[in-house]
């Protein structure tokens, strides 16, 4: 038998083997190993910037044309990463949107497996009722809607309001763990208290009610800007006095935590606020897991992978997994950040590298 004939026979046998693999529902590892086990993360998500000045007018137009009610449920406009064309996902695990509620409008009650939060860049006048507890939404506040909590929104003013929604929709979808349920058509409460019941019970620094057990998600449903601002201000003041506490020179940060456990406020999403002193350049960082940042106030330049974004109030940008990110503050700048890091930490997959990587 010639070498050519031998090669043809071997190829025929190999083709038959692969055909049998397919018939049996098998795929050989040796043809897939590069994709299954890359040398480092190869995210489908890409760095991307959404400008608030472009998003808000579109939200306002939607308010004029699209009603809120059963069926659509929420007037929320999801940020779609170009790496996932046609999908309403910012990253493989995180969903974020601009939600817009017109004057005197009500968004009806529902609940779902997905955990959620609201972050307010500007405006007030909306109360979100979470399991019947009326929570005021104001500039700079972080408001929580834990998994499977009934929630609804009411705007009690003659002015519209827009805010940032964050949920773990893509993660729950991939896990086939999603449930959804409509609530009553009527609001559970029309109260508009200055402080919610959750804040009155849990919102006392360093103090917790002894009669209440630990909970996986934070029972404190509102983290107020006045407290966040004070904490960031104190960190930078203490840095000037030589007292440790900042992340790095000129870079203060706080994490919103669950008062019953000290862990993240939501089990699947990390929520943080950062403040950079004008002129600060942060150390480049790579982290396994993805993050979304929104500028609350100020101006900066964000270096994300090979992209450079000029960012100002309200702008949002996404940082894919293992993508290097650093910030240069042109003015004092405050930024809200949320990520999927608690999931990776729970699975033992978390990894962070600081400093430029070659």
Short mmCIF file of C-alpha atoms in Angstrom, two decimals:
data_model
loop_
_atom_site.label_atom_id
_atom_site.label_comp_id
_atom_site.label_asym_id
_atom_site.label_seq_id
_atom_site.Cartn_x
_atom_site.Cartn_y
_atom_site.Cartn_z
CA UNK A 1 0.00 0.00 0.00
CA UNK A 2 1.40 3.40 -0.98
CA UNK A 3 1.73 6.28 1.46
CA UNK A 4 -1.02 8.14 -0.40
CA UNK A 5 -3.40 5.20 -0.11
CA UNK A 6 -2.55 4.85 3.58
CA UNK A 7 -3.28 8.52 4.18
CA UNK A 8 -6.60 8.27 2.34
CA UNK A 9 -7.61 5.23 4.38
CA UNK A 10 -6.67 6.97 7.62
CA UNK A 11 -8.62 10.07 6.62
CA UNK A 12 -11.66 7.95 5.75
CA UNK A 13 -11.52 6.19 9.12
CA UNK A 14 -11.14 9.51 10.93
CA UNK A 15 -14.09 11.01 9.05
CA UNK A 16 -16.17 7.97 9.97
CA UNK A 17 -15.11 8.39 13.62
CA UNK A 18 -16.15 12.05 13.66
CA UNK A 19 -19.46 11.16 11.99
CA UNK A 20 -20.07 8.59 14.72
CA UNK A 21 -19.21 11.27 17.32
CA UNK A 22 -21.87 13.52 15.86
CA UNK A 23 -24.46 10.75 15.73
CA UNK A 24 -23.74 9.91 19.37
CA UNK A 25 -23.93 13.54 20.51
CA UNK A 26 -20.20 13.77 21.20
CA UNK A 27 -17.59 16.45 20.46
CA UNK A 28 -13.90 15.59 20.86
CA UNK A 29 -11.98 17.84 23.26
CA UNK A 30 -8.93 18.07 20.99
CA UNK A 31 -10.89 20.07 18.40
CA UNK A 32 -12.28 22.51 20.97
CA UNK A 33 -9.63 22.99 23.65
CA UNK A 34 -8.55 26.50 22.59
CA UNK A 35 -12.10 27.81 22.93
CA UNK A 36 -12.94 25.83 26.06
CA UNK A 37 -9.74 26.61 27.97
CA UNK A 38 -8.19 29.87 26.73
CA UNK A 39 -4.95 31.15 28.22
CA UNK A 40 -6.92 34.10 29.66
CA UNK A 41 -10.57 35.31 29.47
CA UNK A 42 -11.77 36.11 25.94
CA UNK A 43 -14.93 38.15 26.58
CA UNK A 44 -17.51 38.66 23.87
CA UNK A 45 -18.45 41.99 25.48
CA UNK A 46 -16.43 44.98 24.29
CA UNK A 47 -15.58 48.30 25.97
CA UNK A 48 -18.29 50.79 25.10
CA UNK A 49 -19.53 54.25 26.10
CA UNK A 50 -23.10 55.54 26.28
CA UNK A 51 -23.49 59.31 26.65
CA UNK A 52 -26.15 60.64 29.02
CA UNK A 53 -26.72 63.63 26.75
CA UNK A 54 -27.88 61.20 24.04
CA UNK A 55 -29.75 58.76 26.28
CA UNK A 56 -31.93 61.22 28.17
CA UNK A 57 -33.59 62.84 25.10
CA UNK A 58 -34.44 59.36 23.75
CA UNK A 59 -35.94 58.47 27.13
CA UNK A 60 -37.99 61.67 27.05
CA UNK A 61 -39.33 60.87 23.58
CA UNK A 62 -40.24 57.38 24.78
CA UNK A 63 -42.19 59.02 27.61
CA UNK A 64 -44.29 60.88 25.08
CA UNK A 65 -45.01 57.86 22.88
CA UNK A 66 -44.86 54.68 25.00
CA UNK A 67 -47.32 54.09 27.86
CA UNK A 68 -46.45 52.40 31.15
CA UNK A 69 -48.72 49.57 32.24
CA UNK A 70 -49.40 45.87 31.97
CA UNK A 71 -47.60 44.29 29.08
CA UNK A 72 -44.58 46.57 28.81
CA UNK A 73 -44.56 47.01 32.62
CA UNK A 74 -41.62 49.46 32.65
CA UNK A 75 -40.43 52.21 30.33
CA UNK A 76 -36.85 50.96 30.51
CA UNK A 77 -34.29 51.26 27.71
CA UNK A 78 -31.58 48.62 28.02
CA UNK A 79 -27.97 49.35 27.09
CA UNK A 80 -26.91 46.87 24.42
CA UNK A 81 -23.23 45.98 24.18
CA UNK A 82 -22.01 45.85 20.54
CA UNK A 83 -20.44 42.49 21.38
CA UNK A 84 -23.97 41.09 21.76
CA UNK A 85 -25.76 42.49 18.71
CA UNK A 86 -29.52 42.45 19.08
CA UNK A 87 -29.44 41.49 22.78
CA UNK A 88 -30.32 43.85 25.66
CA UNK A 89 -27.20 42.90 27.62
CA UNK A 90 -24.41 45.22 28.77
CA UNK A 91 -22.22 42.23 29.75
CA UNK A 92 -22.75 38.43 29.86
CA UNK A 93 -24.07 38.75 33.43
CA UNK A 94 -25.31 42.33 33.85
CA UNK A 95 -28.31 44.24 32.48
CA UNK A 96 -28.63 47.98 32.85
CA UNK A 97 -31.16 50.47 31.55
CA UNK A 98 -32.45 54.00 31.77
CA UNK A 99 -35.94 53.96 33.27
CA UNK A 100 -38.21 56.96 32.70
CA UNK A 101 -41.40 57.77 34.58
CA UNK A 102 -43.55 60.70 33.50
CA UNK A 103 -45.46 63.16 35.68
CA UNK A 104 -48.01 61.46 37.96
CA UNK A 105 -47.34 58.09 36.32
CA UNK A 106 -47.40 54.74 38.08
CA UNK A 107 -45.42 51.64 37.15
CA UNK A 108 -47.45 48.61 38.36
CA UNK A 109 -46.37 45.99 40.86
CA UNK A 110 -44.48 42.84 39.96
CA UNK A 111 -41.67 40.66 41.26
CA UNK A 112 -38.99 38.46 39.74
CA UNK A 113 -36.07 36.19 40.57
CA UNK A 114 -33.60 38.76 39.28
CA UNK A 115 -32.08 41.11 41.85
CA UNK A 116 -32.24 44.82 41.05
CA UNK A 117 -31.24 48.30 42.17
CA UNK A 118 -31.89 51.91 41.15
CA UNK A 119 -29.25 54.65 41.10
CA UNK A 120 -30.35 58.26 40.72
CA UNK A 121 -28.13 60.72 38.84
CA UNK A 122 -30.57 63.61 39.09
CA UNK A 123 -34.14 64.41 40.06
CA UNK A 124 -36.61 63.39 42.75
CA UNK A 125 -40.33 62.94 43.26
CA UNK A 126 -40.61 59.18 42.68
CA UNK A 127 -41.24 56.66 45.44
CA UNK A 128 -40.54 52.98 44.83
CA UNK A 129 -42.64 50.70 47.02
CA UNK A 130 -40.73 47.51 47.89
CA UNK A 131 -42.94 44.89 49.53
CA UNK A 132 -45.23 47.72 50.60
CA UNK A 133 -42.44 49.91 52.05
CA UNK A 134 -42.42 53.35 50.36
CA UNK A 135 -38.85 54.44 49.55
CA UNK A 136 -38.08 57.96 48.30
CA UNK A 137 -35.75 58.18 45.29
CA UNK A 138 -33.44 61.21 45.27
CA UNK A 139 -30.23 62.38 43.61
CA UNK A 140 -27.25 60.21 44.52
CA UNK A 141 -29.30 57.52 46.24
CA UNK A 142 -28.90 53.77 45.74
CA UNK A 143 -32.22 51.92 46.16
CA UNK A 144 -32.43 48.12 46.36
CA UNK A 145 -35.03 45.71 45.05
CA UNK A 146 -33.89 42.24 46.18
CA UNK A 147 -34.88 39.08 44.36
CA UNK A 148 -38.59 38.18 44.61
CA UNK A 149 -39.64 41.42 46.31
CA UNK A 150 -42.82 43.01 44.96
CA UNK A 151 -42.05 46.53 43.72
CA UNK A 152 -43.83 49.40 42.02
CA UNK A 153 -43.07 53.06 41.32
CA UNK A 154 -45.14 56.23 41.57
CA UNK A 155 -44.25 59.75 40.45
CA UNK A 156 -46.09 62.21 42.70
CA UNK A 157 -44.87 65.36 40.90
CA UNK A 158 -45.56 67.24 37.68
CA UNK A 159 -42.02 66.57 36.45
CA UNK A 160 -40.63 63.40 34.81
CA UNK A 161 -37.76 61.47 36.35
CA UNK A 162 -35.14 59.11 34.92
CA UNK A 163 -32.72 56.82 36.72
CA UNK A 164 -30.36 53.88 36.21
CA UNK A 165 -31.62 50.32 36.65
CA UNK A 166 -29.20 47.44 37.25
CA UNK A 167 -30.18 43.76 37.27
CA UNK A 168 -28.57 40.34 36.94
CA UNK A 169 -30.94 39.33 34.11
CA UNK A 170 -28.33 37.68 31.82
CA UNK A 171 -26.89 35.64 34.71
CA UNK A 172 -30.29 34.37 35.85
CA UNK A 173 -31.22 33.60 32.24
CA UNK A 174 -28.08 31.51 31.70
CA UNK A 175 -28.82 29.61 34.90
CA UNK A 176 -32.43 28.93 33.81
CA UNK A 177 -33.55 30.29 37.17
CA UNK A 178 -35.97 33.05 36.18
CA UNK A 179 -39.46 33.44 37.64
CA UNK A 180 -41.84 36.40 37.24
CA UNK A 181 -45.17 37.28 38.86
CA UNK A 182 -47.57 40.20 38.44
CA UNK A 183 -48.65 42.03 41.56
CA UNK A 184 -51.93 43.86 42.25
CA UNK A 185 -53.01 46.55 39.80
CA UNK A 186 -53.48 49.07 42.60
CA UNK A 187 -50.51 50.56 44.46
CA UNK A 188 -49.74 48.85 47.75
CA UNK A 189 -49.33 52.28 49.36
CA UNK A 190 -49.51 55.92 48.34
CA UNK A 191 -47.46 57.07 51.31
CA UNK A 192 -44.52 59.37 50.63
CA UNK A 193 -42.48 59.26 53.85
CA UNK A 194 -39.13 61.00 54.25
CA UNK A 195 -37.65 57.73 55.52
CA UNK A 196 -38.80 54.21 54.70
CA UNK A 197 -39.48 51.57 57.33
CA UNK A 198 -36.33 49.75 56.24
CA UNK A 199 -34.23 52.86 56.88
CA UNK A 200 -35.84 53.45 60.26
CA UNK A 201 -35.03 49.90 61.33
CA UNK A 202 -31.66 49.30 59.69
CA UNK A 203 -30.21 52.72 58.83
CA UNK A 204 -28.24 53.38 62.02
CA UNK A 205 -24.44 53.15 61.53
CA UNK A 206 -22.93 50.22 63.37
CA UNK A 207 -26.21 49.28 65.03
CA UNK A 208 -28.53 46.43 64.08
CA UNK A 209 -31.82 45.25 65.56
CA UNK A 210 -31.12 42.16 67.65
CA UNK A 211 -34.54 40.73 66.92
CA UNK A 212 -33.98 40.38 63.18
CA UNK A 213 -31.98 37.50 61.57
CA UNK A 214 -29.26 37.72 58.93
CA UNK A 215 -30.51 38.05 55.37
CA UNK A 216 -28.73 37.22 52.08
CA UNK A 217 -29.67 40.58 50.54
CA UNK A 218 -29.54 43.82 52.49
CA UNK A 219 -32.76 44.70 54.34
CA UNK A 220 -31.69 48.36 54.14
CA UNK A 221 -33.51 49.45 51.00
CA UNK A 222 -31.98 52.93 50.61
CA UNK A 223 -28.38 54.15 50.79
CA UNK A 224 -28.60 57.94 50.89
CA UNK A 225 -26.25 60.29 49.08
CA UNK A 226 -25.65 62.40 52.19
CA UNK A 227 -24.01 59.42 53.89
CA UNK A 228 -22.07 58.33 50.80
CA UNK A 229 -20.81 61.86 50.22
CA UNK A 230 -19.73 62.25 53.84
CA UNK A 231 -17.81 58.96 53.80
CA UNK A 232 -15.94 59.83 50.58
CA UNK A 233 -15.16 63.34 51.83
CA UNK A 234 -13.80 61.97 55.11
CA UNK A 235 -11.50 59.49 53.34
CA UNK A 236 -9.82 62.22 51.28
CA UNK A 237 -9.58 64.56 54.28
CA UNK A 238 -7.97 61.83 56.38
CA UNK A 239 -5.56 61.04 53.55
CA UNK A 240 -4.34 64.65 53.75
CA UNK A 241 -3.74 64.06 57.47
CA UNK A 242 -1.71 60.93 56.79
CA UNK A 243 -4.39 58.47 57.94
CA UNK A 244 -4.83 55.34 55.75
CA UNK A 245 -8.21 54.57 54.23
CA UNK A 246 -8.17 55.48 50.54
CA UNK A 247 -7.73 52.92 47.76
CA UNK A 248 -4.67 54.80 46.48
CA UNK A 249 -3.54 58.43 46.55
CA UNK A 250 -6.43 60.70 45.65
CA UNK A 251 -8.83 57.77 45.14
CA UNK A 252 -11.56 57.19 47.74
CA UNK A 253 -14.10 54.40 47.56
CA UNK A 254 -17.00 52.89 49.50
CA UNK A 255 -18.91 49.66 49.01
CA UNK A 256 -22.60 49.36 49.78
CA UNK A 257 -22.93 46.49 52.25
CA UNK A 258 -25.52 44.29 53.90
CA UNK A 259 -25.80 45.37 57.57
CA UNK A 260 -26.68 41.82 58.65
CA UNK A 261 -23.56 40.18 57.19
CA UNK A 262 -21.10 42.88 56.15
CA UNK A 263 -21.07 41.39 52.66
CA UNK A 264 -22.34 42.93 49.46
CA UNK A 265 -25.76 44.58 49.60
CA UNK A 266 -26.99 42.22 46.85
CA UNK A 267 -25.79 38.63 46.55
CA UNK A 268 -25.05 38.73 42.81
CA UNK A 269 -23.97 42.34 42.28
CA UNK A 270 -21.36 44.58 43.89
CA UNK A 271 -22.26 48.26 44.20
CA UNK A 272 -19.67 50.94 44.94
CA UNK A 273 -19.05 54.69 44.80
CA UNK A 274 -15.67 56.17 43.94
CA UNK A 275 -14.31 59.72 44.24
CA UNK A 276 -11.14 60.94 42.55
CA UNK A 277 -9.43 64.15 43.49
CA UNK A 278 -8.79 66.40 40.47
CA UNK A 279 -5.59 65.35 38.71
CA UNK A 280 -5.63 61.78 40.09
CA UNK A 281 -4.53 58.95 37.80
CA UNK A 282 -5.64 55.52 39.02
CA UNK A 283 -3.54 52.38 38.75
CA UNK A 284 -4.52 50.18 35.78
CA UNK A 285 -6.53 47.17 37.02
CA UNK A 286 -7.75 43.95 35.45
CA UNK A 287 -10.48 41.93 37.14
CA UNK A 288 -12.19 38.67 36.26
CA UNK A 289 -15.84 39.63 35.89
CA UNK A 290 -17.45 42.64 34.26
CA UNK A 291 -18.42 46.09 35.53
CA UNK A 292 -20.47 49.11 34.51
CA UNK A 293 -19.55 52.64 35.61
CA UNK A 294 -21.66 55.80 35.62
CA UNK A 295 -20.35 59.31 36.21
CA UNK A 296 -22.33 61.00 38.97
CA UNK A 297 -20.51 64.32 38.88
CA UNK A 298 -17.35 65.72 37.30
CA UNK A 299 -15.21 64.98 34.26
CA UNK A 300 -12.54 62.37 33.59
CA UNK A 301 -10.87 60.21 30.96
CA UNK A 302 -11.43 56.45 31.13
CA UNK A 303 -8.90 54.10 29.53
CA UNK A 304 -10.67 50.76 28.93
CA UNK A 305 -8.62 48.23 26.99
CA UNK A 306 -7.59 49.99 23.79
CA UNK A 307 -10.41 52.56 24.05
CA UNK A 308 -10.19 56.08 25.49
CA UNK A 309 -13.45 57.69 26.64
CA UNK A 310 -13.98 61.32 27.61
CA UNK A 311 -16.64 61.05 30.32
CA UNK A 312 -18.92 63.55 32.08
CA UNK A 313 -22.06 63.56 34.23
CA UNK A 314 -24.41 60.65 33.52
CA UNK A 315 -22.16 58.91 30.99
CA UNK A 316 -21.91 55.12 31.28
CA UNK A 317 -19.15 52.78 30.16
CA UNK A 318 -18.67 49.03 30.37
CA UNK A 319 -15.51 47.15 31.37
CA UNK A 320 -15.49 43.52 30.15
CA UNK A 321 -13.83 40.71 32.08
CA UNK A 322 -10.02 40.94 32.34
CA UNK A 323 -10.01 44.23 30.45
CA UNK A 324 -7.59 46.81 31.82
CA UNK A 325 -9.19 50.02 33.14
CA UNK A 326 -7.76 53.22 34.56
CA UNK A 327 -9.13 56.73 35.16
CA UNK A 328 -7.69 60.22 34.90
CA UNK A 329 -9.68 62.87 36.78
CA UNK A 330 -9.89 66.27 35.10
CA UNK A 331 -12.01 67.65 37.94
CA UNK A 332 -13.05 66.04 41.18
CA UNK A 333 -15.17 63.21 39.89
CA UNK A 334 -17.66 60.85 41.56
CA UNK A 335 -18.48 57.55 39.87
CA UNK A 336 -20.97 54.81 40.64
CA UNK A 337 -19.76 51.30 39.79
CA UNK A 338 -21.50 47.93 39.83
CA UNK A 339 -20.13 44.54 38.93
CA UNK A 340 -20.69 40.79 39.09
CA UNK A 341 -17.68 40.18 41.36
CA UNK A 342 -19.62 38.51 44.22
CA UNK A 343 -20.54 35.67 41.84
CA UNK A 344 -16.92 35.01 40.89
CA UNK A 345 -15.80 35.22 44.50
CA UNK A 346 -18.44 32.69 45.56
CA UNK A 347 -17.29 30.31 42.80
CA UNK A 348 -13.59 30.71 43.62
CA UNK A 349 -12.91 32.27 40.20
CA UNK A 350 -12.04 35.84 41.28
CA UNK A 351 -8.71 37.26 40.13
CA UNK A 352 -7.34 40.81 40.03
CA UNK A 353 -4.10 42.22 38.64
CA UNK A 354 -2.88 45.77 39.27
CA UNK A 355 -0.43 47.69 37.14
CA UNK A 356 0.07 47.58 33.41
CA UNK A 357 0.35 44.07 32.00
CA UNK A 358 2.68 43.28 29.15
#
